[in-house]
PDB file of C-alpha atoms in Angstrom:
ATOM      1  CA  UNK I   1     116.485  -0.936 200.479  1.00 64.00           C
ATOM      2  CA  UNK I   2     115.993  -3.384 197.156  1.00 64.00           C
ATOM      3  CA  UNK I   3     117.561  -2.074 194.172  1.00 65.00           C
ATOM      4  CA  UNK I   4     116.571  -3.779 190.778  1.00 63.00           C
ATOM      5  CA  UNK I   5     118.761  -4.819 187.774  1.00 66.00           C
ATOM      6  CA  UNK I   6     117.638  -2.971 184.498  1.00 61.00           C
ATOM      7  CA  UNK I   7     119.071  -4.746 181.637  1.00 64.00           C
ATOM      8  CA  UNK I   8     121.489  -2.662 179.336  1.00 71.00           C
ATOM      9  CA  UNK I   9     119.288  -1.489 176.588  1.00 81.00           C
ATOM     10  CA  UNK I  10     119.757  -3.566 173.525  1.00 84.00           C
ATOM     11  CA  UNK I  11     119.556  -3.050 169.943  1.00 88.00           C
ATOM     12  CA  UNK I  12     116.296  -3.913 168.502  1.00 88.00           C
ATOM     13  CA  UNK I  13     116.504  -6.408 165.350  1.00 86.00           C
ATOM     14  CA  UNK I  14     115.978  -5.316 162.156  1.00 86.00           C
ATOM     15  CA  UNK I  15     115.420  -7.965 160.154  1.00 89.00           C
ATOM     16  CA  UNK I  16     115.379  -7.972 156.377  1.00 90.00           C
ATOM     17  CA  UNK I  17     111.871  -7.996 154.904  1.00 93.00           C
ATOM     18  CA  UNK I  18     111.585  -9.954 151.400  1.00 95.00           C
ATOM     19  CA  UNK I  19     110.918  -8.157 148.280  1.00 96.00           C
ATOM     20  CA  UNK I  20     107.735  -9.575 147.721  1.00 97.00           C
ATOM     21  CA  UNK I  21     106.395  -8.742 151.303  1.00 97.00           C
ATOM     22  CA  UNK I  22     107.817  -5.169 150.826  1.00 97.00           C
ATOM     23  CA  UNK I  23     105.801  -4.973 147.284  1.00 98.00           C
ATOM     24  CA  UNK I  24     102.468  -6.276 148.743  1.00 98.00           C
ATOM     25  CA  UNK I  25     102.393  -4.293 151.109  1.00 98.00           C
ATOM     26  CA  UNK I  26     103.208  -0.977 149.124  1.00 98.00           C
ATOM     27  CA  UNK I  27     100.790  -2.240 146.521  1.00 98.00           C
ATOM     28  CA  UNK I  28      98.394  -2.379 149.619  1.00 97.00           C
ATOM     29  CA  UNK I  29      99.827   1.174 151.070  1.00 97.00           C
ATOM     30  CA  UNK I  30      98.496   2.338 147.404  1.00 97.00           C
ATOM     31  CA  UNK I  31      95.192   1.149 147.059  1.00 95.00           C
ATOM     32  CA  UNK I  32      94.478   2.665 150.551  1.00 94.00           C
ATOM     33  CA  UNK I  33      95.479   5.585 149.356  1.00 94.00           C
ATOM     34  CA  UNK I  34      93.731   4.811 146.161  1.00 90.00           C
ATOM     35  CA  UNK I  35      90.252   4.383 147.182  1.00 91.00           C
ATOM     36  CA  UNK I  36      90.140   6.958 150.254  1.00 93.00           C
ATOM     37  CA  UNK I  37      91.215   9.426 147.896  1.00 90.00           C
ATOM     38  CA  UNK I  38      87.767   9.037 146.102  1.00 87.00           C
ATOM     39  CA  UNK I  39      86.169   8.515 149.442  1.00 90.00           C
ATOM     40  CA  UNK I  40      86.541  11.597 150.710  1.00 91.00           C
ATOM     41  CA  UNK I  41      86.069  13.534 147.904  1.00 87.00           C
ATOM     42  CA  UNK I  42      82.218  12.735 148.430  1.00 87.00           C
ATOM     43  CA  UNK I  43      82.911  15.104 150.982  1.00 90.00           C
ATOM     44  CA  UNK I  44      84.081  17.748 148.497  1.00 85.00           C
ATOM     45  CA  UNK I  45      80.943  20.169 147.997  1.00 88.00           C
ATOM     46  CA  UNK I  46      78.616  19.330 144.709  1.00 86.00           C
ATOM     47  CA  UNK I  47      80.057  15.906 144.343  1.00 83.00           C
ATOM     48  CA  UNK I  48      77.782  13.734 145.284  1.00 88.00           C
ATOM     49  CA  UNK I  49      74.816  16.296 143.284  1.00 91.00           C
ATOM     50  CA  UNK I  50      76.899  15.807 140.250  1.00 85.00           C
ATOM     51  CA  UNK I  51      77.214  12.090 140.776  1.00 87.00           C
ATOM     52  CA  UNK I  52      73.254  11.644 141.748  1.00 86.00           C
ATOM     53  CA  UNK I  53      72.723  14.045 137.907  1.00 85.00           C
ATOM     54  CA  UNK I  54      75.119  10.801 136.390  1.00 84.00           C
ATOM     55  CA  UNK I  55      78.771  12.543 136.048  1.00 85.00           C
ATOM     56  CA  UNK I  56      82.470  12.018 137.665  1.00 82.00           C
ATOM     57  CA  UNK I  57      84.553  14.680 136.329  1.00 76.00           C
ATOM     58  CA  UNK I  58      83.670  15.047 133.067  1.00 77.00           C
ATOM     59  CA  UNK I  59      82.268  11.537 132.447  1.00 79.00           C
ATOM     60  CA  UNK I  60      78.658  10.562 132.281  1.00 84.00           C
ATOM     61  CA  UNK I  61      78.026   7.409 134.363  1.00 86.00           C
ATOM     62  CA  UNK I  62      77.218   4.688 132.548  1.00 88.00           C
ATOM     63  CA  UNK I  63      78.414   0.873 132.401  1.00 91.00           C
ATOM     64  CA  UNK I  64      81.782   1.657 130.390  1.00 90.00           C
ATOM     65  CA  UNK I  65      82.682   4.262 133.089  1.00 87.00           C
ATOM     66  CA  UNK I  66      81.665   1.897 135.962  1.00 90.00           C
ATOM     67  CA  UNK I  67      83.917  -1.292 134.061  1.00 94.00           C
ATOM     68  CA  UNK I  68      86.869   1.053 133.014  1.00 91.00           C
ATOM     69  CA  UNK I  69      86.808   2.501 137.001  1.00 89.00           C
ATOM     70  CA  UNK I  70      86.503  -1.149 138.410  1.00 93.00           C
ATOM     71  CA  UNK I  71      89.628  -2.019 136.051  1.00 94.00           C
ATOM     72  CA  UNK I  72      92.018   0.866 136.926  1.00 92.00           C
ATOM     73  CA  UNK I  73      90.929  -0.345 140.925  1.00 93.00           C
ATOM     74  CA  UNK I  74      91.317  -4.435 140.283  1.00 96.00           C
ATOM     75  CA  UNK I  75      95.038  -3.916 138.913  1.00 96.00           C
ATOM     76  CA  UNK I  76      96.494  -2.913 141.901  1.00 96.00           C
ATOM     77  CA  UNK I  77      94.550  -4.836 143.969  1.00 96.00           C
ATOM     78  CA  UNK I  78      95.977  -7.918 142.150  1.00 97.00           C
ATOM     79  CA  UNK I  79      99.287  -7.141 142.271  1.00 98.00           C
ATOM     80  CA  UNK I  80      99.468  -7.351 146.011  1.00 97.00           C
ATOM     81  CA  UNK I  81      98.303 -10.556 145.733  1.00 97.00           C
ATOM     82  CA  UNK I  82     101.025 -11.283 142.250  1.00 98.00           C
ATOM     83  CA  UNK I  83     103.473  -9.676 144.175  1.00 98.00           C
ATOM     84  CA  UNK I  84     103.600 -12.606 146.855  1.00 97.00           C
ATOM     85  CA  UNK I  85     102.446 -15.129 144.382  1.00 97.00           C
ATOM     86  CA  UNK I  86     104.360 -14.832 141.118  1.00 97.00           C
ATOM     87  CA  UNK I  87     108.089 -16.016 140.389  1.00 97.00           C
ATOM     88  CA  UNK I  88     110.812 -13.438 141.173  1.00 96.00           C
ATOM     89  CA  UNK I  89     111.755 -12.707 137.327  1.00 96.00           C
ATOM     90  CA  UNK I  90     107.924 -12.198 136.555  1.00 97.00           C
ATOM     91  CA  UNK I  91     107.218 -10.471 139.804  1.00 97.00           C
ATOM     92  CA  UNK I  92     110.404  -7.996 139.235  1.00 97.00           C
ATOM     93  CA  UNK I  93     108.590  -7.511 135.729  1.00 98.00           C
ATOM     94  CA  UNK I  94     104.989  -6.947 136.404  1.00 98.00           C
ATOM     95  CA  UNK I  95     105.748  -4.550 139.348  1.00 98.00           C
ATOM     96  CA  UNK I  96     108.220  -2.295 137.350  1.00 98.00           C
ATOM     97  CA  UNK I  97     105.545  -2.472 134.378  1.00 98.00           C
ATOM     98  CA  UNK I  98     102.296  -1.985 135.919  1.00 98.00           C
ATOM     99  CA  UNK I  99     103.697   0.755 138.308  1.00 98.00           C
ATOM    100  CA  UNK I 100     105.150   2.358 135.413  1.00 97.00           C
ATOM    101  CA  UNK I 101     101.909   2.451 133.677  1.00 97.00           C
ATOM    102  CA  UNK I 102      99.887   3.768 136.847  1.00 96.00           C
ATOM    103  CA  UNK I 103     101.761   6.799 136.747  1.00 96.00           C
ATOM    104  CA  UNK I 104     100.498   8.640 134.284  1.00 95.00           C
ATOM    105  CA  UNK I 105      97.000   7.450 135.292  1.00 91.00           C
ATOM    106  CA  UNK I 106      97.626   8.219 138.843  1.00 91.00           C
ATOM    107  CA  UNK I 107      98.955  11.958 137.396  1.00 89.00           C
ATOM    108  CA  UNK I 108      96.095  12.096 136.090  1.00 86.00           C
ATOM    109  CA  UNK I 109      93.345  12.386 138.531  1.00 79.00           C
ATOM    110  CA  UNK I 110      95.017  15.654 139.738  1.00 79.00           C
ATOM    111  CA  UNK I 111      94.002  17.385 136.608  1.00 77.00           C
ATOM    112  CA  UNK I 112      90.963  19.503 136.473  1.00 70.00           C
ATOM    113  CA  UNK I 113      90.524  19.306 139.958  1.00 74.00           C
ATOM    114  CA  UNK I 114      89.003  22.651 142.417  1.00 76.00           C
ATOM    115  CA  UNK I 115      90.628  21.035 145.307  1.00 81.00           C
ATOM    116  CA  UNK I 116      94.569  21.033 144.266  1.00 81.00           C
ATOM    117  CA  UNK I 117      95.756  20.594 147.356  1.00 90.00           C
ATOM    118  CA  UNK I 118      93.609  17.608 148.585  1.00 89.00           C
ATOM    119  CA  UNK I 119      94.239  16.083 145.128  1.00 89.00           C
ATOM    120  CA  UNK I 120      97.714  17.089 144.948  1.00 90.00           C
ATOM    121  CA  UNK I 121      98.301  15.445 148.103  1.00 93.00           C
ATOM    122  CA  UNK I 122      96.919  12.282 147.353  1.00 93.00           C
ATOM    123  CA  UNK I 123      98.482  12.164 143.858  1.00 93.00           C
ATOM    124  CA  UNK I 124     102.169  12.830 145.647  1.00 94.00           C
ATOM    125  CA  UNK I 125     101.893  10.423 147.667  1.00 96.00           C
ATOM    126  CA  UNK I 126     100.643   7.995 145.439  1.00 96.00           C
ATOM    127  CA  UNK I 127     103.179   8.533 143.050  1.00 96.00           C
ATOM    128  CA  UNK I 128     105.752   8.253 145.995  1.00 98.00           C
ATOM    129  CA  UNK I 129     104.925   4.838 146.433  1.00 98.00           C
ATOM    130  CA  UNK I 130     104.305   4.208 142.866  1.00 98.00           C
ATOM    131  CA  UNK I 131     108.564   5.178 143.100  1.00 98.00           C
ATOM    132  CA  UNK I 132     109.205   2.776 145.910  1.00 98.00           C
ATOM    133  CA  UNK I 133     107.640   0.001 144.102  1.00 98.00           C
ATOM    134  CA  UNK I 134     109.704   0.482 141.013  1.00 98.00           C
ATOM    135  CA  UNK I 135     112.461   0.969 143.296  1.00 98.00           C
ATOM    136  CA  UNK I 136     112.372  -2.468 144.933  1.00 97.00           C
ATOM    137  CA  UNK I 137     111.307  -4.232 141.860  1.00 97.00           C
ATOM    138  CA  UNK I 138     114.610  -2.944 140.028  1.00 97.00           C
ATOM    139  CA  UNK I 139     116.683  -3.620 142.760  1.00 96.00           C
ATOM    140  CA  UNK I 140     115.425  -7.350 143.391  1.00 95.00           C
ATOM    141  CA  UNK I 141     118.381  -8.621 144.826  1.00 92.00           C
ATOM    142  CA  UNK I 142     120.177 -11.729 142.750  1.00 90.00           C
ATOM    143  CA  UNK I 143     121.206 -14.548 144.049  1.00 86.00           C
ATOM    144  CA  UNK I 144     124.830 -15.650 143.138  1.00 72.00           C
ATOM    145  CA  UNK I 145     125.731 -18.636 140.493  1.00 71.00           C
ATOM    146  CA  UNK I 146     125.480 -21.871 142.359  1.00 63.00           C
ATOM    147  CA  UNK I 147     128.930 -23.124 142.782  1.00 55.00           C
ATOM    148  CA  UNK I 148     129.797 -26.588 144.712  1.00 53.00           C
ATOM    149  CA  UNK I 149     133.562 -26.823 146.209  1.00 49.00           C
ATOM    150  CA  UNK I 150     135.735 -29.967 144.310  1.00 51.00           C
ATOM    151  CA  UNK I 151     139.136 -30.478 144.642  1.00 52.00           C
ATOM    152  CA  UNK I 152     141.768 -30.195 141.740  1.00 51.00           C
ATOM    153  CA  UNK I 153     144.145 -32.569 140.685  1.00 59.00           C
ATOM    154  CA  UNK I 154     146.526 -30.562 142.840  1.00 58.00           C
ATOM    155  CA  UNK I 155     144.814 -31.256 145.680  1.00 53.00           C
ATOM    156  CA  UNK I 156     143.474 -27.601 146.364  1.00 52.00           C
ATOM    157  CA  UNK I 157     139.528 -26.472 147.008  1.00 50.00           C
ATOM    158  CA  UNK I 158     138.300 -24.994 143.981  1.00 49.00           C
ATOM    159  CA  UNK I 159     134.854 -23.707 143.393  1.00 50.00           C
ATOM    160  CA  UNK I 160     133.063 -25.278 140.156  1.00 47.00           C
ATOM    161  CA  UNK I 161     130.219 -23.903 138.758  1.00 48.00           C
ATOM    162  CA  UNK I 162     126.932 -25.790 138.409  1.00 44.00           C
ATOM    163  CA  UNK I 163     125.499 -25.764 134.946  1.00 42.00           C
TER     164      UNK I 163
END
């Protein structure tokens, strides 16, 4: 009879994921969330009547509509690419503000709306990762003063900081 060995199970490795990675890819977690949102509410009955008679909502379709939607969709989308792109103190910044800004606007798609649950779902979640992304942008982790070992005139190690 031929018995095999089965290894001891190990513990997977959990590496640590850099900010910006984490931010990117929330930013991207968002705008999925973002545009499927208004995806399937073409599926939400009258919608796509109201849109073919030239109104979202309450707003008449028209170029300023069309550039002011595009806008409040191009943000986000840039900030996944910012969030890999732009130095940490500017990163840290641009995250906490532009996330800050979207919630209100992201609050406010919910209002008005026939289908409160559908939009209330997407809006919580949104928001949730709106959170995370403030979250990780205020908690960028700092790095510590550089500091280079020297020896005193006593002969001991000392750590002197680097101006």
């Amino acid at each position: 009879m031929m018995t095999t060995r089965h290894p001891a199970t190990a513990a997977l490795e959990d590496e640590r994921i850099p900010v910006r990675a984490k931010l990117a890819a929330t930013w991207t977690s968002f705008m999925f969330l973002y545009a499927y949102v208004d995806i399937l509410n073409f599926f939400t009955p009258g919608v796509i009547k109201d849109i073919l008679d030239g109104k979202v909502f309450e707003f008449d379709l028209s170029q300023t509509f069309s550039t002011t939607a595009l806008t409040l969709v191009a943000v986000p989308i840039f900030m996944v690419v910012l969030s890999m792109t732009l130095p940490a103190r500017a990163n840290r910044i641009a995250n906490l503000v532009v996330a800050s800004l979207y919630v209100p606007v992201t609050a406010f798609n919910v209002a008005g709306e026939s289908w409160l649950f559908f939009y209330g779902l997407g809006v919580v979640l949104e928001l949730l990762l709106l959170a995370v992304i403030m979250r990780d942008a205020w908690t960028w982790p700092r790095t510590a003063p550089s500091a280079t070992m020297t020896t005193s005139r006593e002969g001991e190690a000392v750590r002197a900081q680097q101006a």
